[in-house]
Short mmCIF file of C-alpha atoms in Angstrom, two decimals:
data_model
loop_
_atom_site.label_atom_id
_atom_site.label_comp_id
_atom_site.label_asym_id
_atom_site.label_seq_id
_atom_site.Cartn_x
_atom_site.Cartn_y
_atom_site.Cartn_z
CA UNK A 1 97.72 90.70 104.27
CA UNK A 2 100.81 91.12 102.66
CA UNK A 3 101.62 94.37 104.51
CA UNK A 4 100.34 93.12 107.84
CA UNK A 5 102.82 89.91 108.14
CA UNK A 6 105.60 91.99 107.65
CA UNK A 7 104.58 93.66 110.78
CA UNK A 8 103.44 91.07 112.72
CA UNK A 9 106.73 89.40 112.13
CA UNK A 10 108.81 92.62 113.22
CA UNK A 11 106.41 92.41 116.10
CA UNK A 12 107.28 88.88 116.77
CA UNK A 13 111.40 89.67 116.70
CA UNK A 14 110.70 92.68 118.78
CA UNK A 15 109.16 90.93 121.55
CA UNK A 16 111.26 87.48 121.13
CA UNK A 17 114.66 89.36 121.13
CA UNK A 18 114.73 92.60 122.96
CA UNK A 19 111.36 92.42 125.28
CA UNK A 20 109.46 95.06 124.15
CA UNK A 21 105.96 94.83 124.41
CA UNK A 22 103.89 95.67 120.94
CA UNK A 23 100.34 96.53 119.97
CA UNK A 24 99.27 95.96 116.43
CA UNK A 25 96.54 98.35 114.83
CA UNK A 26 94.55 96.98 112.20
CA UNK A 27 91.78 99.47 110.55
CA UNK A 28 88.82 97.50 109.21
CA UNK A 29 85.95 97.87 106.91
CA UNK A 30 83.87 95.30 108.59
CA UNK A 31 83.87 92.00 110.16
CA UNK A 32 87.91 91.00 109.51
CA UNK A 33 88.67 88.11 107.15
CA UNK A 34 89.50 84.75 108.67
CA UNK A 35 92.62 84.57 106.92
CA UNK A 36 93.76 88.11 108.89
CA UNK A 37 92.23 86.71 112.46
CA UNK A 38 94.27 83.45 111.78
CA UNK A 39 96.96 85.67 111.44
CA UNK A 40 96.83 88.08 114.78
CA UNK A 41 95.39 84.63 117.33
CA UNK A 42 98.75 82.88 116.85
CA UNK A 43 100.27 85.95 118.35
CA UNK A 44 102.29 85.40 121.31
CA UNK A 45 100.43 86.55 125.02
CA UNK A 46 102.54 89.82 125.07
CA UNK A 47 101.77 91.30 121.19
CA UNK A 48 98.10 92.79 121.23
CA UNK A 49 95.93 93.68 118.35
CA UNK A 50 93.15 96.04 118.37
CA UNK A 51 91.19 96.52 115.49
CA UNK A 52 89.78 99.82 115.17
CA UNK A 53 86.89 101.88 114.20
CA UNK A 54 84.96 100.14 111.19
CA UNK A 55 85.60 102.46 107.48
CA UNK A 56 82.59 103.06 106.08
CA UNK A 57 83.47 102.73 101.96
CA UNK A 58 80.14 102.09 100.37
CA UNK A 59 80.35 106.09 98.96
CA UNK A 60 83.58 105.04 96.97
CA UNK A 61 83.05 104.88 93.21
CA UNK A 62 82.85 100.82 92.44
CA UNK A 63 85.64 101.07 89.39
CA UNK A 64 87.78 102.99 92.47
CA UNK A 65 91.83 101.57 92.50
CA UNK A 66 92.76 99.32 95.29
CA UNK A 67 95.23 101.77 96.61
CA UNK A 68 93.06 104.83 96.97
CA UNK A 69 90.37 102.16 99.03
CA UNK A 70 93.30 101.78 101.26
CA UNK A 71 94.51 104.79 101.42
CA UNK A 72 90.98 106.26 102.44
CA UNK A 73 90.72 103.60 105.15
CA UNK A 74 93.92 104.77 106.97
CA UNK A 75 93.24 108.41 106.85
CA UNK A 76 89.76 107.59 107.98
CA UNK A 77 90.82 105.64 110.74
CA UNK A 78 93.15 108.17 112.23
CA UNK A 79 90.75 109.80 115.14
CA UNK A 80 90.16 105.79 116.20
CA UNK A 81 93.72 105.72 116.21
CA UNK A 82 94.00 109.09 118.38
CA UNK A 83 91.69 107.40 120.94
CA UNK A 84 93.60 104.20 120.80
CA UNK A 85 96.80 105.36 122.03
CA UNK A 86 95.07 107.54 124.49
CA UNK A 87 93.94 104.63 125.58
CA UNK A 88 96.87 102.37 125.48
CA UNK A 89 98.98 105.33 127.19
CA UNK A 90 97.17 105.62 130.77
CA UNK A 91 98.46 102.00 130.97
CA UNK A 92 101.87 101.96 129.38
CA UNK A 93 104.93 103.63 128.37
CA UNK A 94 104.49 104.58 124.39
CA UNK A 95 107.79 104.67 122.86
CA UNK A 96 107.51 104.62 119.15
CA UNK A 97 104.55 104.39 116.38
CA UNK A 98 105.51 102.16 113.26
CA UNK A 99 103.39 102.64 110.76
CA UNK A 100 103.18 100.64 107.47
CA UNK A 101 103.59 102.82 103.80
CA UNK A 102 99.66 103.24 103.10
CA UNK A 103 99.56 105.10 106.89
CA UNK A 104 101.82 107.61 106.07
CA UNK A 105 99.38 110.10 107.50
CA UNK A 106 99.61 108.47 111.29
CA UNK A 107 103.29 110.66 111.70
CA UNK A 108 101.12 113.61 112.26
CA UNK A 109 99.49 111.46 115.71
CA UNK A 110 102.97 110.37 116.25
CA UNK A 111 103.98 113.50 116.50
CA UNK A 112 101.52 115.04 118.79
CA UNK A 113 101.72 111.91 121.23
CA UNK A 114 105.52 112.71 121.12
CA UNK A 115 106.73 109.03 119.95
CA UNK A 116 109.16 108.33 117.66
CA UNK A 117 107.63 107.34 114.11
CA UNK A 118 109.23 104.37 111.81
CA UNK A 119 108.20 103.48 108.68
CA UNK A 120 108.02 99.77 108.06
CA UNK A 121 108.30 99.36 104.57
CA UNK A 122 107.38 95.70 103.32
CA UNK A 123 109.01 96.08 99.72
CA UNK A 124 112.23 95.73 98.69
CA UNK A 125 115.31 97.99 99.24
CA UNK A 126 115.49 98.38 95.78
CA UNK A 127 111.16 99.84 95.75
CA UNK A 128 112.49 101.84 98.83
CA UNK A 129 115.26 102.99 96.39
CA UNK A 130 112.82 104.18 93.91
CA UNK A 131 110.85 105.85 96.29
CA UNK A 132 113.61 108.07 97.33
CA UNK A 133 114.53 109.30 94.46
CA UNK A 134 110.40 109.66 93.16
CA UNK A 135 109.86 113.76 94.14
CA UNK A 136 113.30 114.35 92.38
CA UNK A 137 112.14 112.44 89.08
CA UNK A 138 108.50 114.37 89.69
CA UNK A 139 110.44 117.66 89.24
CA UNK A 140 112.07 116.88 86.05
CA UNK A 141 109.36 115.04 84.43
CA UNK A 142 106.61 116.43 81.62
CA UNK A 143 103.82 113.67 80.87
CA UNK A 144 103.45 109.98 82.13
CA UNK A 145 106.30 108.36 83.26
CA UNK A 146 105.27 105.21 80.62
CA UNK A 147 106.40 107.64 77.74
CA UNK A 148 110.17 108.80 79.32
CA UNK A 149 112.43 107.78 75.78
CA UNK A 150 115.25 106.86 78.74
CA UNK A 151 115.41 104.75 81.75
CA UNK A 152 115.13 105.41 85.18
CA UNK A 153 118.64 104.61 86.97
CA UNK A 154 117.89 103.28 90.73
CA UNK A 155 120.37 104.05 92.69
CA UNK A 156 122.14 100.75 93.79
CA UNK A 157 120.35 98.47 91.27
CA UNK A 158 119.23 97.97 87.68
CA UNK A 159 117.52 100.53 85.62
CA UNK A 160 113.92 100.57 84.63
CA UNK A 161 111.98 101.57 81.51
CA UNK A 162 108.65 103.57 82.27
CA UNK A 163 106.37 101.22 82.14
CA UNK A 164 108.32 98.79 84.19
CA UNK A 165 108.39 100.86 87.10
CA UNK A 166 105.45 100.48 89.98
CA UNK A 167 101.13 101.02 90.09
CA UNK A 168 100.74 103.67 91.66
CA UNK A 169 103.09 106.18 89.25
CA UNK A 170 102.04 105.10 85.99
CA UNK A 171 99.23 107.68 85.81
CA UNK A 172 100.62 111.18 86.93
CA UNK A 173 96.91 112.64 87.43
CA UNK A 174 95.78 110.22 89.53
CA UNK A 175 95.26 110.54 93.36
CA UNK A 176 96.96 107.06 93.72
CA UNK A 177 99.96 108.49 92.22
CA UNK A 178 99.65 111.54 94.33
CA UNK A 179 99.24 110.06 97.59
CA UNK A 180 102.65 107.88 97.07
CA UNK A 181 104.91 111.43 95.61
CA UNK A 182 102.82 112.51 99.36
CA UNK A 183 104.65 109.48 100.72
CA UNK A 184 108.01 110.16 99.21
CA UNK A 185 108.70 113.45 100.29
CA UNK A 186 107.74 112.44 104.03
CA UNK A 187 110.34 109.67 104.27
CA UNK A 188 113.06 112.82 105.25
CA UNK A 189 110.81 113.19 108.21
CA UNK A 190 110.85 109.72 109.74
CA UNK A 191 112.84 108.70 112.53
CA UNK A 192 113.93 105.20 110.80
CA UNK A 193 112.87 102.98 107.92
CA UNK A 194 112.66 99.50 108.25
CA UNK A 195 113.43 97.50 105.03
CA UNK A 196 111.77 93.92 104.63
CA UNK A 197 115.49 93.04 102.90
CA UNK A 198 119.12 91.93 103.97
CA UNK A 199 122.31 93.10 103.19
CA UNK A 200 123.40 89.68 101.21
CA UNK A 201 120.64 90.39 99.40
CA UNK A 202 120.95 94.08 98.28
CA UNK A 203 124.31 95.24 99.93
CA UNK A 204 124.66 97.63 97.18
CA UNK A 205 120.89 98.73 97.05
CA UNK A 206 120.61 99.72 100.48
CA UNK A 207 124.39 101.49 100.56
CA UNK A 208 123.05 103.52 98.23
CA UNK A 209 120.03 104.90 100.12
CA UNK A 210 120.11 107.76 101.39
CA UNK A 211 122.35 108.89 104.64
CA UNK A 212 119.87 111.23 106.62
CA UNK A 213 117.35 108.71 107.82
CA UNK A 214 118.55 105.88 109.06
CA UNK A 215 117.64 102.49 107.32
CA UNK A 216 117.49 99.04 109.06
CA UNK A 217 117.56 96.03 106.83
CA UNK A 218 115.97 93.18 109.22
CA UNK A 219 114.37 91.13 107.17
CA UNK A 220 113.77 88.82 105.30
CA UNK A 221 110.48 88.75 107.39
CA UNK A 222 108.01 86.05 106.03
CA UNK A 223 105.57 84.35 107.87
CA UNK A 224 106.14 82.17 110.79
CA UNK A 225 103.47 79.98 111.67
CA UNK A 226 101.84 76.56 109.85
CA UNK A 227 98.71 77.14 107.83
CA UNK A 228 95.28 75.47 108.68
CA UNK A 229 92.75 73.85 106.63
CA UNK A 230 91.92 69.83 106.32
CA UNK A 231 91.80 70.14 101.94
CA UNK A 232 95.89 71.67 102.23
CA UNK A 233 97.05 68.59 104.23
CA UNK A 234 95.81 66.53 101.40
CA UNK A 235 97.83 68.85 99.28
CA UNK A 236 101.16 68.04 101.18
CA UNK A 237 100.55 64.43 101.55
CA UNK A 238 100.25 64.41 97.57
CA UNK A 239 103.69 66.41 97.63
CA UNK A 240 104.63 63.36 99.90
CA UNK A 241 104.53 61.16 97.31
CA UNK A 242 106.69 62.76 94.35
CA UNK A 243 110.25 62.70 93.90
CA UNK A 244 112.27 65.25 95.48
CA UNK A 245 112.97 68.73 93.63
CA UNK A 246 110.15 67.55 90.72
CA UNK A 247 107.30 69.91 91.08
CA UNK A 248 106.94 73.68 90.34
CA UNK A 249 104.89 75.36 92.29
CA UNK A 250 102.56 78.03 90.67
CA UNK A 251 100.74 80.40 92.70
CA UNK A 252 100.09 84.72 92.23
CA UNK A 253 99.78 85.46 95.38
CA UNK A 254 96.28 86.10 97.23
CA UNK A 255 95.30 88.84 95.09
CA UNK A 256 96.65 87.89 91.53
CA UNK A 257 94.16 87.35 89.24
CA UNK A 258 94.48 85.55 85.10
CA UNK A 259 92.00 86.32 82.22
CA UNK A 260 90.79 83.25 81.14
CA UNK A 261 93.21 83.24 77.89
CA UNK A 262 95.85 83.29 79.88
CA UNK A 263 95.38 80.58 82.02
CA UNK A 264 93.87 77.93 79.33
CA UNK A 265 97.70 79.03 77.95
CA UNK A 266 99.35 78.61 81.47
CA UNK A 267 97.12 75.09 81.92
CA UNK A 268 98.19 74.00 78.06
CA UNK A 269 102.45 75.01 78.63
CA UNK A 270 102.37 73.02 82.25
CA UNK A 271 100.70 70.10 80.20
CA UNK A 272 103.48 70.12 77.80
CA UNK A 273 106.28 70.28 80.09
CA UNK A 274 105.62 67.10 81.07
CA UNK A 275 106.67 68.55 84.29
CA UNK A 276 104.76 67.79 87.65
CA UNK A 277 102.87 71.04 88.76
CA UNK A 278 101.24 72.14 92.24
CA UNK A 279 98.64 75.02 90.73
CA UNK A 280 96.83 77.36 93.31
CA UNK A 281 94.28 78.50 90.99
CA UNK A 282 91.93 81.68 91.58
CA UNK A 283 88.95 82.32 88.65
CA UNK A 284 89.55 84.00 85.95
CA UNK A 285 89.32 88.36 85.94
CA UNK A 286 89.64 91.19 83.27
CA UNK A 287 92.06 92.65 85.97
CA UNK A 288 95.24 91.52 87.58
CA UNK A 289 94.19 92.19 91.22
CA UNK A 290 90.99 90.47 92.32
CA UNK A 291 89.55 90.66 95.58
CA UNK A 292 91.44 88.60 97.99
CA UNK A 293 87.78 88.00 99.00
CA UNK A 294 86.59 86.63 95.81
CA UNK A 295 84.10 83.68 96.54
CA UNK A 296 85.51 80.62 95.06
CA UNK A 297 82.67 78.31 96.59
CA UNK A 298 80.82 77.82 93.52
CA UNK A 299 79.92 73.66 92.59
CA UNK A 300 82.78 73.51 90.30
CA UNK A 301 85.41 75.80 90.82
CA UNK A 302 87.99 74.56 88.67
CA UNK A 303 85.43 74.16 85.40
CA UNK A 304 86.84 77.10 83.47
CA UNK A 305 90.28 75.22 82.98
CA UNK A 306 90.73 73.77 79.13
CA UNK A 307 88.32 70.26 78.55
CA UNK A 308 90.04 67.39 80.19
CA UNK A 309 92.94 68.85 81.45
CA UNK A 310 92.49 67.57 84.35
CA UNK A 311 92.14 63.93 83.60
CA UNK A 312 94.94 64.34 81.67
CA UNK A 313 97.36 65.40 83.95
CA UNK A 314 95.66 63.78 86.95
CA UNK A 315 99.22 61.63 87.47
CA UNK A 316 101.27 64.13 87.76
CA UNK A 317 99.53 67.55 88.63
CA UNK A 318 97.45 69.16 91.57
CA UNK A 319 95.66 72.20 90.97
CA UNK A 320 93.52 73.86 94.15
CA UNK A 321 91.31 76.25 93.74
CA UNK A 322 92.23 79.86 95.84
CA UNK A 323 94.23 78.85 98.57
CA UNK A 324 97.16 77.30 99.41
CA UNK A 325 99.71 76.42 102.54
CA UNK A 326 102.66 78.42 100.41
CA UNK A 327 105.11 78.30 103.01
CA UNK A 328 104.64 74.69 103.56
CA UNK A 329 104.71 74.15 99.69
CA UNK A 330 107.97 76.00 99.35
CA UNK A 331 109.84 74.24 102.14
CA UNK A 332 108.74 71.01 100.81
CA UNK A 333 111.31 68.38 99.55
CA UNK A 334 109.52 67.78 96.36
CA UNK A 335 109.50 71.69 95.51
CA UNK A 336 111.69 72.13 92.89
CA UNK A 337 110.40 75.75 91.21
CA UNK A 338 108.32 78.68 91.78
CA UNK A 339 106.34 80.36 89.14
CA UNK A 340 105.34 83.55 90.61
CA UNK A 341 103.79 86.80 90.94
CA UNK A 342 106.89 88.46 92.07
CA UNK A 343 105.19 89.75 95.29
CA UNK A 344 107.85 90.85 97.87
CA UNK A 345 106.55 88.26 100.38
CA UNK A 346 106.33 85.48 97.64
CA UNK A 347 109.90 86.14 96.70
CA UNK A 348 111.68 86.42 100.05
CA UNK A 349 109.86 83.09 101.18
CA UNK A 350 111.25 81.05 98.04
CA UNK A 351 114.98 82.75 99.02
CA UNK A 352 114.57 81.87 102.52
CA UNK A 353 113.68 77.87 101.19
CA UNK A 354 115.89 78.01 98.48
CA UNK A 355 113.48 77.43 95.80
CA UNK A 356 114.51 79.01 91.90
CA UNK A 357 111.70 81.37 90.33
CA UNK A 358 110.37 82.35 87.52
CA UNK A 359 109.08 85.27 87.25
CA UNK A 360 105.57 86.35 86.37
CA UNK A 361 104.83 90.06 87.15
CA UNK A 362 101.28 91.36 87.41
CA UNK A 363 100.53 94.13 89.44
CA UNK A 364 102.21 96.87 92.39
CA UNK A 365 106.21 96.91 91.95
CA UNK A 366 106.04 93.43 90.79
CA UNK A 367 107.18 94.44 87.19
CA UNK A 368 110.32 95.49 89.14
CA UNK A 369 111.44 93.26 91.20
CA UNK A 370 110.65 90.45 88.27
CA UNK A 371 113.50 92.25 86.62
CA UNK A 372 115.71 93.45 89.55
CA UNK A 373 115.24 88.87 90.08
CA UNK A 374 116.24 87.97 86.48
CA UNK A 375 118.98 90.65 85.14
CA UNK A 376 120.30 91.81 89.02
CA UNK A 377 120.41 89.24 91.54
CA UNK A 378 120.02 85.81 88.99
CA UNK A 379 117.25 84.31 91.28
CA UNK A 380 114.51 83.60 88.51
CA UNK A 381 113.95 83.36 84.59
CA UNK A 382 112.01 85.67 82.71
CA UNK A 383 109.03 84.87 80.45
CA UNK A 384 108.54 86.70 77.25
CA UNK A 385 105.24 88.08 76.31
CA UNK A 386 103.84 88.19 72.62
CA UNK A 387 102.62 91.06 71.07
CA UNK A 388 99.03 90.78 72.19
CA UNK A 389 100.57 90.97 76.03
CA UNK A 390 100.14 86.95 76.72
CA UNK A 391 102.31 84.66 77.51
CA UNK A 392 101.67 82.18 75.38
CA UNK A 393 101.93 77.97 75.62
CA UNK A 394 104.93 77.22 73.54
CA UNK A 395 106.83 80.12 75.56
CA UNK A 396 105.40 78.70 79.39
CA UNK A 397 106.90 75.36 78.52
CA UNK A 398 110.10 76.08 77.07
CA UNK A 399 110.77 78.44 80.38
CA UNK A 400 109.32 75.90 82.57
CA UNK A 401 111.54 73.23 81.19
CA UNK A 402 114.65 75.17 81.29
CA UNK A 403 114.02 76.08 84.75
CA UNK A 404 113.39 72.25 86.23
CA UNK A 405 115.80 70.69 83.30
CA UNK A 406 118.34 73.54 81.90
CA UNK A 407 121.67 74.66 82.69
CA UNK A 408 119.97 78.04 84.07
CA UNK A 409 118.11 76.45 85.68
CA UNK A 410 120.89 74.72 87.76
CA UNK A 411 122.70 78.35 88.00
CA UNK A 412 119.61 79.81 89.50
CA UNK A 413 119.32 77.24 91.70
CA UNK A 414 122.93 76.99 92.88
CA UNK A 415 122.40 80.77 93.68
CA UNK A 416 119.53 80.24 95.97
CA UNK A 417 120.92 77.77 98.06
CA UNK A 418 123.55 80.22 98.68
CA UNK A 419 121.32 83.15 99.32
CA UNK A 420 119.22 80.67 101.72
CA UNK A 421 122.01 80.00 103.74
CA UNK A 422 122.88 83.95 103.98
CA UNK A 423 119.75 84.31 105.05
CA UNK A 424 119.91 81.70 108.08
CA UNK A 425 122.99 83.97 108.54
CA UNK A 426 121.28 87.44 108.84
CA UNK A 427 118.83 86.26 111.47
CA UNK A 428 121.41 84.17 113.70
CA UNK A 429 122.67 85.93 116.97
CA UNK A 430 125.05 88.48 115.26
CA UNK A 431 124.05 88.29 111.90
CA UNK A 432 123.25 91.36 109.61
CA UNK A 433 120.01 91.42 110.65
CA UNK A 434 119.69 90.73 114.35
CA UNK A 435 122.37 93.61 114.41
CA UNK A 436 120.39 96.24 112.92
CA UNK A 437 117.61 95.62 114.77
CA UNK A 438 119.43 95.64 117.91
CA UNK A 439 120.75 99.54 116.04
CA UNK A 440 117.08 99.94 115.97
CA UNK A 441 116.15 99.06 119.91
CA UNK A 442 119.46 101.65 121.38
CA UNK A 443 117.62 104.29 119.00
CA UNK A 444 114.43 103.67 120.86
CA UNK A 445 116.00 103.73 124.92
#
């Protein structure tokens, strides 16, 4: 999901702004999710969707990384893909193929269909930064990247420490890590990279990318359309009735995933903060990325939190279990924080609502843009782990009260209303943008 919205989005500005007609490709494993169909039926009449060929995974080794699952979906979905744009060609023009990062391998049927191929990349220009400069750093490299005694200098942004840097090249020997150095070295070959970033954002991040390929910042592309469900309107209607700029919003995204340590901590800091709290709560796992189609439906799917936290805090917290209307939460009134995951999507749509962070990094490149957010661009404060790697009660409230109370706080948040407004700015008629995608549509006539 979070690599498909970016996409449907670009999709949306396509079609809206320069009339070009678009058809999005979506390889499956199975019957879709309802959250992704949601998604792809509030399309507009002229953006398609086809889902392709069902992935057969059951031979994949249950302990398998996310990544590789992925990974082995797209290349297995490629002759579905062949036959889709055979398809789609006897009955229109084909122009271009934009594929997203994990379908790296679809420039090969780009290629033989003669179309241009564009990557869309849904992370940062700062992870698109990295990226570049990843078969360089292979080169000169011996052992993991975790043990390197110096930093790795992005070019245009802060530097990172090997274990800071991304999932899928902390483990050299891995096919994860393989398949994104694969990814790397093709990004010479494209005929354009979109970033999911603007230049008021990262001017000096995405100066510094490379000159051979050209790079169009149009984002910040979030999602567009209201959420449905009857239990998040309650939600909102209790946002209704606090005070405006009180609550902090915490949510990890729809794959973040707490040990339960961790969150009896998080529930016990938010307690003593004192501060009002909106919690979108998924059950407790060993690992940091659940399912995003972990059953919640269970009689009581809150009764894991600490004993009588919830009566406790009943007057001035809400705490759902799995799911939440995040856009609708963010562009609230009452909204006054956002204690997050650091997920790309997560952190453009608090920017684009002007909402300060703080930053909780769990999995993917969220470890770097948690610090490209606190020590680069000032949008969110930084929690400090103890030794055992939790973040522990004392810590969660001190942060959470300096970021609703505390003269950082206030910075932060004097930031983001700027960077709010520069984004309204990048996507107006003539802003940064608009412009490059319009760069983009005179590459495509």
């Amino acid at each position: 999901m979070s690599h498909l919205i970016p996409i449907v989005e670009f999709a949306k500005r396509l079609v809206q702004h320069h009339h070009i007609s678009a058809t999005i490709f979506i390889p499956t494993t199975g019957t879709p999710p309802k959250s992704l169909v949601s998604v792809l039926e509030s399309l507009p009449e002229n953006i398609h969707h086809q889902f392709l060929q069902p992935v057969n995974v059951d031979g994949l080794p249950k302990d398998v990384r996310v990544e590789f699952v992925v990974s082995f979906i797209m290349q297995a979905s490629l002759s579905s893909l062949r036959d889709a744009l055979s398809c789609l060609k006897s009955k229109t023009k084909l122009v271009a193929l934009v594929f997203d990062m994990f379908a790296h391998a679809s420039m090969e049927v780009a290629k033989e269909f003669n179309l241009f191929n564009f990557l869309c990349c849904p992370l940062s220009a700062m992870a698109l930064s990295f990226t570049f400069t990843l078969p360089k750093l292979d080169e000169e490299t011996v052992g993991e990247y975790k043990d390197l005694p110096y930093p790795v200098q992005v070019p245009g942004s802060v530097s990172f420490h090997g274990p800071e840097l991304m999932a899928p090249v902390q483990v050299r020997t891995d096919e994860v890590y393989k398949e994104y150095l694969l990814l790397s070295k093709r990004l010479s070959l494209v005929d354009g990279i979109m970033v999911n970033s603007f230049e008021e954002l990262e001017q000096d991040t995405i100066l510094a990318l490379p000159g051979g390929t050209p790079i169009y910042p149009i984002g910040p592309l979030i999602r567009s359309e209201p959420s449905n469900g009857s239990d998040w309107h309650e939600c909102l209607k209790w946002l209704d009735d606090q005070p405006s700029g009180s609550v902090l919003f915490v949510s990890f995204g729809s794959g973040g995933a707490l040990s339960l340590e961790q969150i009896h901590e998080l529930a016990h800091g938010l307690e003593m903060s004192s501060h009002r709290f909106l919690w979108i709560l998924r059950s407790p796992n060993k690992v940091s990325f659940a399912s995003v189609f972990t059953d919640s439906s269970q009689n009581d799917p809150l009764g894991f939190l600490p004993e009588g936290f919830l009566a406790r805090t009943v007057n001035r917290g809400l705490v759902l279990p799995s799911w939440g209307p995040q856009i609708e939460i963010l562009s609230h009134e009452a909204t006054g924080g956002f204690l997050t995951h650091c997920g790309w999507n997560s952190t453009l749509e608090s920017i684009v609502h002007g909402v300060p962070m703080i930053a909780w990094p769990l999995y993917a490149e969220q470890h770097m843009n948690a610090k490209m957010m606190t020590e680069s661009l000032c949008l969110a404060l930084r929690l400090e782990m103890d030794e055992n790697g939790i973040f522990r009660k004392e810590e969660i409230e001190k942060v959470v009260k300096e970021l609703m109370e505390g003269d950082e706080g206030k910075k932060i948040s004097k930031r983001l209303k700027e960077l709010k407004t520069a984004a309204m700015r990048a996507l107006s008629i003539g802003g940064s943008s608009m412009e490059s995608l319009s760069k983009l549509v005179l590459q495509l006539n």
